Structure formats: structure tokens, C-alpha cells
Amino acid sequence: MPLTVIDGHELHVDAEGFLTDPAEWDDDVARALAAQIGITLTDRHWEAIRFLRSDYAERGETATIRRIESAGGIPVKEQFALFPVKPAK
């Protein structure tokens, strides 16, 4: 499995660059990934991130944009405002 280094953290990723081991993720990695696409994480960003991590832990799959809206309470338009490059990624 490919490895990448983000802000000094060695992370396992798939062919598309998605993290494959949730245990390797932490807040510092999140900040570094956000910085790579020009985002400074706000409290609202963290609400979305925390929802996604919690939902994944419960369900074993990544929430869709629609689920983030319905279960996470973050409207689709706001998701695109928060994460303008690719909110689903």
C-alpha cells in the first residue's frame, strides 16, 4: 500500500490518495491537509470533520454529502463553502 508524508506524518493511502487507516489521522494531519488546499479550519469545519469521523466509526463507511446534510446538519451549499475544492474528498 502506498505511503505519503503529510507534515511529518507517514500515512497509508490508496491509489487516489485517500487515507486507508483511520488510526493514522489526527487533528494535526487534518490541519496540514486543509492547508494544502488553502483552508484554515474553523469551528464549523471541525463540526463537519467530527461528524464524519463519528459516523464512519459507527457505520463503517464514509457519509455521502446528502447524509452530512440530513444526519450531520450541514447543508450541501455550506459544505461546498467550507470545502470548496472537493467537499466529498
N, CA, C and O atoms as a DFTB+ gen file, in Angstrom:
356 C
 N C O
     1  1       0.849      -1.174       0.000
     2  2       0.000       0.000       0.000
     3  2       0.897       1.240       0.000
     4  3       1.878       1.295       0.742
     5  1       0.564       2.242      -0.833
     6  2       1.406       3.442      -0.910
     7  2       1.420       4.228       0.402
     8  3       0.477       4.197       1.192
     9  1       2.510       4.915       0.588
    10  2       2.671       5.793       1.747
    11  2       2.840       7.224       1.252
    12  3       3.366       7.460       0.165
    13  1       2.390       8.170       2.062
    14  2       2.646       9.577       1.794
    15  2       3.044      10.216       3.116
    16  3       2.723       9.699       4.186
    17  1       3.735      11.328       3.040
    18  2       4.129      12.044       4.251
    19  2       3.436      13.400       4.224
    20  3       3.597      14.176       3.282
    21  1       2.668      13.669       5.263
    22  2       1.966      14.937       5.424
    23  2       2.442      15.562       6.724
    24  3       2.212      15.015       7.803
    25  1       3.101      16.699       6.623
    26  2       3.559      17.429       7.801
    27  2       4.309      16.523       8.783
    28  3       4.121      16.610       9.997
    29  1       5.154      15.659       8.236
    30  2       5.965      14.769       9.066
    31  2       5.279      13.490       9.504
    32  3       5.897      12.662      10.174
    33  1       4.018      13.308       9.143
    34  2       3.271      12.094       9.482
    35  2       3.287      11.144       8.278
    36  3       2.894      11.525       7.176
    37  1       3.735       9.931       8.493
    38  2       3.717       8.918       7.437
    39  2       2.341       8.246       7.445
    40  3       1.925       7.680       8.455
    41  1       1.634       8.316       6.298
    42  2       0.258       7.836       6.216
    43  2       0.083       6.858       5.063
    44  3       0.634       7.047       3.979
    45  1      -0.687       5.817       5.314
    46  2      -1.035       4.872       4.257
    47  2      -2.206       5.438       3.465
    48  3      -3.189       5.907       4.039
    49  1      -2.091       5.389       2.143
    50  2      -3.137       5.907       1.265
    51  2      -3.422       4.895       0.159
    52  3      -2.629       3.989      -0.096
    53  1      -4.580       5.073      -0.494
    54  2      -4.872       4.233      -1.651
    55  2      -4.374       4.926      -2.920
    56  3      -3.726       5.970      -2.845
    57  1      -4.672       4.354      -4.070
    58  2      -4.179       4.878      -5.344
    59  2      -4.673       6.299      -5.620
    60  3      -4.028       7.045      -6.357
    61  1      -5.814       6.680      -5.033
    62  2      -6.357       8.022      -5.237
    63  2      -5.890       9.014      -4.173
    64  3      -6.245      10.191      -4.224
    65  1      -5.099       8.544      -3.212
    66  2      -4.588       9.419      -2.172
    67  2      -5.453       9.502      -0.934
    68  3      -5.186      10.316      -0.050
    69  1      -6.495       8.668      -0.850
    70  2      -7.349       8.652       0.334
    71  2      -6.670       7.874       1.455
    72  3      -6.060       6.832       1.212
    73  1      -6.777       8.377       2.675
    74  2      -6.228       7.680       3.829
    75  2      -6.918       6.328       3.993
    76  3      -8.134       6.228       3.826
    77  1      -6.159       5.301       4.314
    78  2      -6.728       3.961       4.446
    79  2      -6.762       3.461       5.889
    80  3      -7.416       2.459       6.179
    81  1      -6.072       4.142       6.788
    82  2      -6.047       3.724       8.189
    83  2      -6.490       4.889       9.064
    84  3      -5.701       5.798       9.322
    85  1      -7.748       4.877       9.528
    86  2      -8.250       5.993      10.327
    87  2      -7.414       6.271      11.581
    88  3      -7.413       7.395      12.082
    89  1      -6.714       5.275      12.082
    90  2      -5.894       5.456      13.285
    91  2      -4.693       6.370      13.029
    92  3      -4.127       6.923      13.972
    93  1      -4.304       6.532      11.773
    94  2      -3.167       7.387      11.443
    95  2      -3.556       8.869      11.393
    96  3      -2.681       9.734      11.364
    97  1      -4.828       9.161      11.383
    98  2      -5.337      10.518      11.292
    99  2      -5.340      11.177      12.665
   100  3      -5.616      10.519      13.668
   101  1      -5.034      12.473      12.720
   102  2      -5.225      13.254      13.932
   103  2      -5.481      14.701      13.524
   104  3      -5.469      15.022      12.336
   105  1      -5.710      15.568      14.495
   106  2      -6.030      16.961      14.197
   107  2      -4.913      17.659      13.424
   108  3      -5.188      18.487      12.555
   109  1      -3.665      17.335      13.729
   110  2      -2.546      17.951      13.016
   111  2      -2.549      17.562      11.544
   112  3      -2.270      18.391      10.678
   113  1      -2.862      16.308      11.262
   114  2      -2.954      15.853       9.871
   115  2      -4.090      16.607       9.174
   116  3      -3.936      17.044       8.034
   117  1      -5.219      16.759       9.852
   118  2      -6.352      17.490       9.275
   119  2      -5.957      18.922       8.929
   120  3      -6.268      19.413       7.843
   121  1      -5.280      19.583       9.845
   122  2      -4.843      20.961       9.590
   123  2      -3.887      21.027       8.398
   124  3      -3.984      21.928       7.566
   125  1      -2.970      20.075       8.324
   126  2      -1.995      20.060       7.223
   127  2      -2.687      19.793       5.885
   128  3      -2.373      20.439       4.885
   129  1      -3.620      18.851       5.864
   130  2      -4.360      18.573       4.629
   131  2      -5.169      19.793       4.199
   132  3      -5.212      20.126       3.015
   133  1      -5.805      20.455       5.154
   134  2      -6.581      21.652       4.843
   135  2      -5.678      22.751       4.295
   136  3      -6.028      23.428       3.328
   137  1      -4.528      22.920       4.910
   138  2      -3.591      23.954       4.454
   139  2      -3.144      23.706       3.019
   140  3      -2.911      24.655       2.270
   141  1      -3.022      22.447       2.633
   142  2      -2.610      22.113       1.264
   143  2      -3.595      22.645       0.224
   144  3      -3.219      22.906      -0.919
   145  1      -4.855      22.803       0.627
   146  2      -5.844      23.327      -0.324
   147  2      -6.301      24.733       0.071
   148  3      -7.331      25.212      -0.404
   149  1      -5.533      25.390       0.938
   150  2      -5.779      26.778       1.263
   151  2      -6.896      27.048       2.250
   152  3      -7.494      28.124       2.228
   153  1      -7.188      26.084       3.120
   154  2      -8.256      26.245       4.101
   155  2      -7.666      26.315       5.511
   156  3      -6.818      25.504       5.885
   157  1      -8.125      27.289       6.278
   158  2      -7.853      27.333       7.707
   159  2      -9.109      26.823       8.390
   160  3     -10.191      27.381       8.205
   161  1      -8.974      25.777       9.171
   162  2     -10.138      25.132       9.764
   163  2     -10.759      25.981      10.871
   164  3     -10.084      26.428      11.799
   165  1     -12.082      26.188      10.737
   166  2     -12.871      26.926      11.727
   167  2     -13.649      25.919      12.576
   168  3     -13.593      24.713      12.338
   169  1     -14.367      26.431      13.559
   170  2     -15.204      25.552      14.380
   171  2     -16.207      24.787      13.518
   172  3     -16.476      23.614      13.777
   173  1     -16.758      25.435      12.502
   174  2     -17.749      24.764      11.645
   175  2     -17.092      23.649      10.832
   176  3     -17.696      22.594      10.632
   177  1     -15.867      23.870      10.364
   178  2     -15.130      22.797       9.685
   179  2     -14.985      21.599      10.623
   180  3     -15.215      20.453      10.238
   181  1     -14.593      21.899      11.876
   182  2     -14.380      20.819      12.840
   183  2     -15.680      20.078      13.134
   184  3     -15.656      18.869      13.365
   185  1     -16.823      20.782      13.130
   186  2     -18.107      20.096      13.314
   187  2     -18.313      19.065      12.214
   188  3     -18.713      17.933      12.482
   189  1     -18.038      19.458      10.981
   190  2     -18.187      18.537       9.850
   191  2     -17.214      17.370       9.986
   192  3     -17.599      16.215       9.801
   193  1     -15.976      17.660      10.302
   194  2     -14.957      16.614      10.436
   195  2     -15.313      15.648      11.560
   196  3     -15.236      14.432      11.387
   197  1     -15.699      16.185      12.703
   198  2     -16.058      15.319      13.834
   199  2     -17.273      14.450      13.496
   200  3     -17.316      13.272      13.854
   201  1     -18.264      15.034      12.804
   202  2     -19.418      14.229      12.394
   203  2     -18.961      13.085      11.494
   204  3     -19.345      11.935      11.709
   205  1     -18.154      13.390      10.500
   206  2     -17.697      12.362       9.556
   207  2     -16.933      11.250      10.260
   208  3     -17.141      10.073       9.967
   209  1     -16.062      11.609      11.174
   210  2     -15.278      10.587      11.877
   211  2     -16.174       9.732      12.763
   212  3     -16.022       8.511      12.805
   213  1     -17.092      10.354      13.460
   214  2     -18.016       9.620      14.321
   215  2     -18.933       8.713      13.506
   216  3     -19.150       7.553      13.857
   217  1     -19.462       9.251      12.427
   218  2     -20.368       8.483      11.570
   219  2     -19.642       7.284      10.962
   220  3     -20.197       6.188      10.882
   221  1     -18.400       7.498      10.535
   222  2     -17.614       6.393       9.977
   223  2     -17.374       5.312      11.036
   224  3     -17.476       4.119      10.749
   225  1     -17.057       5.737      12.249
   226  2     -16.807       4.773      13.329
   227  2     -18.051       3.934      13.614
   228  3     -17.945       2.745      13.915
   229  1     -19.216       4.544      13.521
   230  2     -20.469       3.828      13.783
   231  2     -20.896       2.929      12.622
   232  3     -21.346       1.803      12.830
   233  1     -20.749       3.439      11.399
   234  2     -21.332       2.772      10.240
   235  2     -20.315       2.015       9.383
   236  3     -20.692       1.138       8.606
   237  1     -19.040       2.346       9.519
   238  2     -18.025       1.652       8.744
   239  2     -17.933       2.082       7.295
   240  3     -17.298       1.408       6.484
   241  1     -18.563       3.202       6.962
   242  2     -18.468       3.735       5.599
   243  2     -18.515       5.256       5.669
   244  3     -19.054       5.836       6.611
   245  1     -17.943       5.880       4.660
   246  2     -17.904       7.329       4.617
   247  2     -19.274       7.886       4.253
   248  3     -19.916       7.410       3.317
   249  1     -19.712       8.882       4.988
   250  2     -21.005       9.509       4.730
   251  2     -21.001      10.231       3.387
   252  3     -19.994      10.807       2.973
   253  1     -22.142      10.186       2.722
   254  2     -22.317      10.943       1.483
   255  2     -22.599      12.404       1.826
   256  3     -22.882      12.746       2.975
   257  1     -22.516      13.243       0.821
   258  2     -22.837      14.657       1.007
   259  2     -24.260      14.805       1.538
   260  3     -24.516      15.641       2.405
   261  1     -25.178      14.005       1.025
   262  2     -26.574      14.070       1.478
   263  2     -26.710      13.634       2.938
   264  3     -27.497      14.215       3.685
   265  1     -25.961      12.632       3.342
   266  2     -26.022      12.190       4.743
   267  2     -25.459      13.265       5.671
   268  3     -25.983      13.484       6.763
   269  1     -24.402      13.927       5.238
   270  2     -23.834      15.004       6.046
   271  2     -24.885      16.097       6.253
   272  3     -24.954      16.717       7.314
   273  1     -25.692      16.319       5.229
   274  2     -26.766      17.306       5.356
   275  2     -27.860      16.808       6.296
   276  3     -28.249      17.512       7.228
   277  1     -28.353      15.600       6.053
   278  2     -29.510      15.115       6.813
   279  2     -29.153      14.709       8.247
   280  3     -29.860      15.082       9.183
   281  1     -28.092      13.970       8.429
   282  2     -27.737      13.486       9.764
   283  2     -26.772      14.424      10.489
   284  3     -26.797      14.528      11.715
   285  1     -25.925      15.102       9.720
   286  2     -24.929      15.978      10.334
   287  2     -25.367      17.421      10.469
   288  3     -24.741      18.203      11.185
   289  1     -26.461      17.782       9.771
   290  2     -26.997      19.130       9.898
   291  2     -26.220      20.210       9.173
   292  3     -26.328      21.388       9.513
   293  1     -25.431      19.819       8.172
   294  2     -24.656      20.801       7.418
   295  2     -25.172      20.794       5.979
   296  3     -24.923      19.845       5.235
   297  1     -25.894      21.854       5.583
   298  2     -26.470      21.903       4.231
   299  2     -25.404      21.748       3.140
   300  3     -24.250      22.140       3.315
   301  1     -25.820      21.172       2.020
   302  2     -24.894      20.917       0.914
   303  2     -24.184      22.193       0.474
   304  3     -22.972      22.180       0.258
   305  1     -24.913      23.283       0.339
   306  2     -24.282      24.544      -0.082
   307  2     -23.194      24.970       0.908
   308  3     -22.143      25.471       0.507
   309  1     -23.453      24.770       2.191
   310  2     -22.456      25.131       3.193
   311  2     -21.239      24.215       3.102
   312  3     -20.110      24.664       3.303
   313  1     -21.458      22.937       2.800
   314  2     -20.330      22.017       2.635
   315  2     -19.402      22.512       1.529
   316  3     -18.180      22.473       1.667
   317  1     -20.003      22.982       0.420
   318  2     -19.191      23.494      -0.685
   319  2     -18.501      24.808      -0.311
   320  3     -17.410      25.096      -0.803
   321  1     -19.133      25.605       0.558
   322  2     -18.496      26.834       1.022
   323  2     -17.336      26.515       1.964
   324  3     -16.289      27.162       1.909
   325  1     -17.525      25.523       2.824
   326  2     -16.480      25.137       3.770
   327  2     -15.305      24.453       3.081
   328  3     -14.147      24.723       3.397
   329  1     -15.611      23.568       2.140
   330  2     -14.594      22.768       1.457
   331  2     -14.774      22.947      -0.048
   332  3     -15.265      22.037      -0.716
   333  1     -14.385      24.106      -0.599
   334  2     -14.697      24.434      -1.986
   335  2     -14.010      23.581      -3.049
   336  3     -14.527      23.469      -4.161
   337  1     -12.884      22.989      -2.747
   338  2     -12.194      22.211      -3.773
   339  2     -12.964      20.932      -4.092
   340  3     -13.326      20.702      -5.246
   341  1     -13.216      20.105      -3.092
   342  2     -13.963      18.866      -3.263
   343  2     -14.497      18.453      -1.894
   344  3     -13.794      17.763      -1.156
   345  1     -15.707      18.849      -1.535
   346  2     -16.197      18.516      -0.194
   347  2     -16.271      17.023       0.086
   348  3     -16.065      16.599       1.223
   349  1     -16.557      16.233      -0.914
   350  2     -16.655      14.782      -0.681
   351  2     -15.292      14.163      -0.398
   352  3     -15.208      13.152       0.299
   353  1     -14.242      14.746      -0.917
   354  2     -12.908      14.184      -0.688
   355  2     -12.382      14.645       0.645
   356  3     -11.270      14.283       1.029
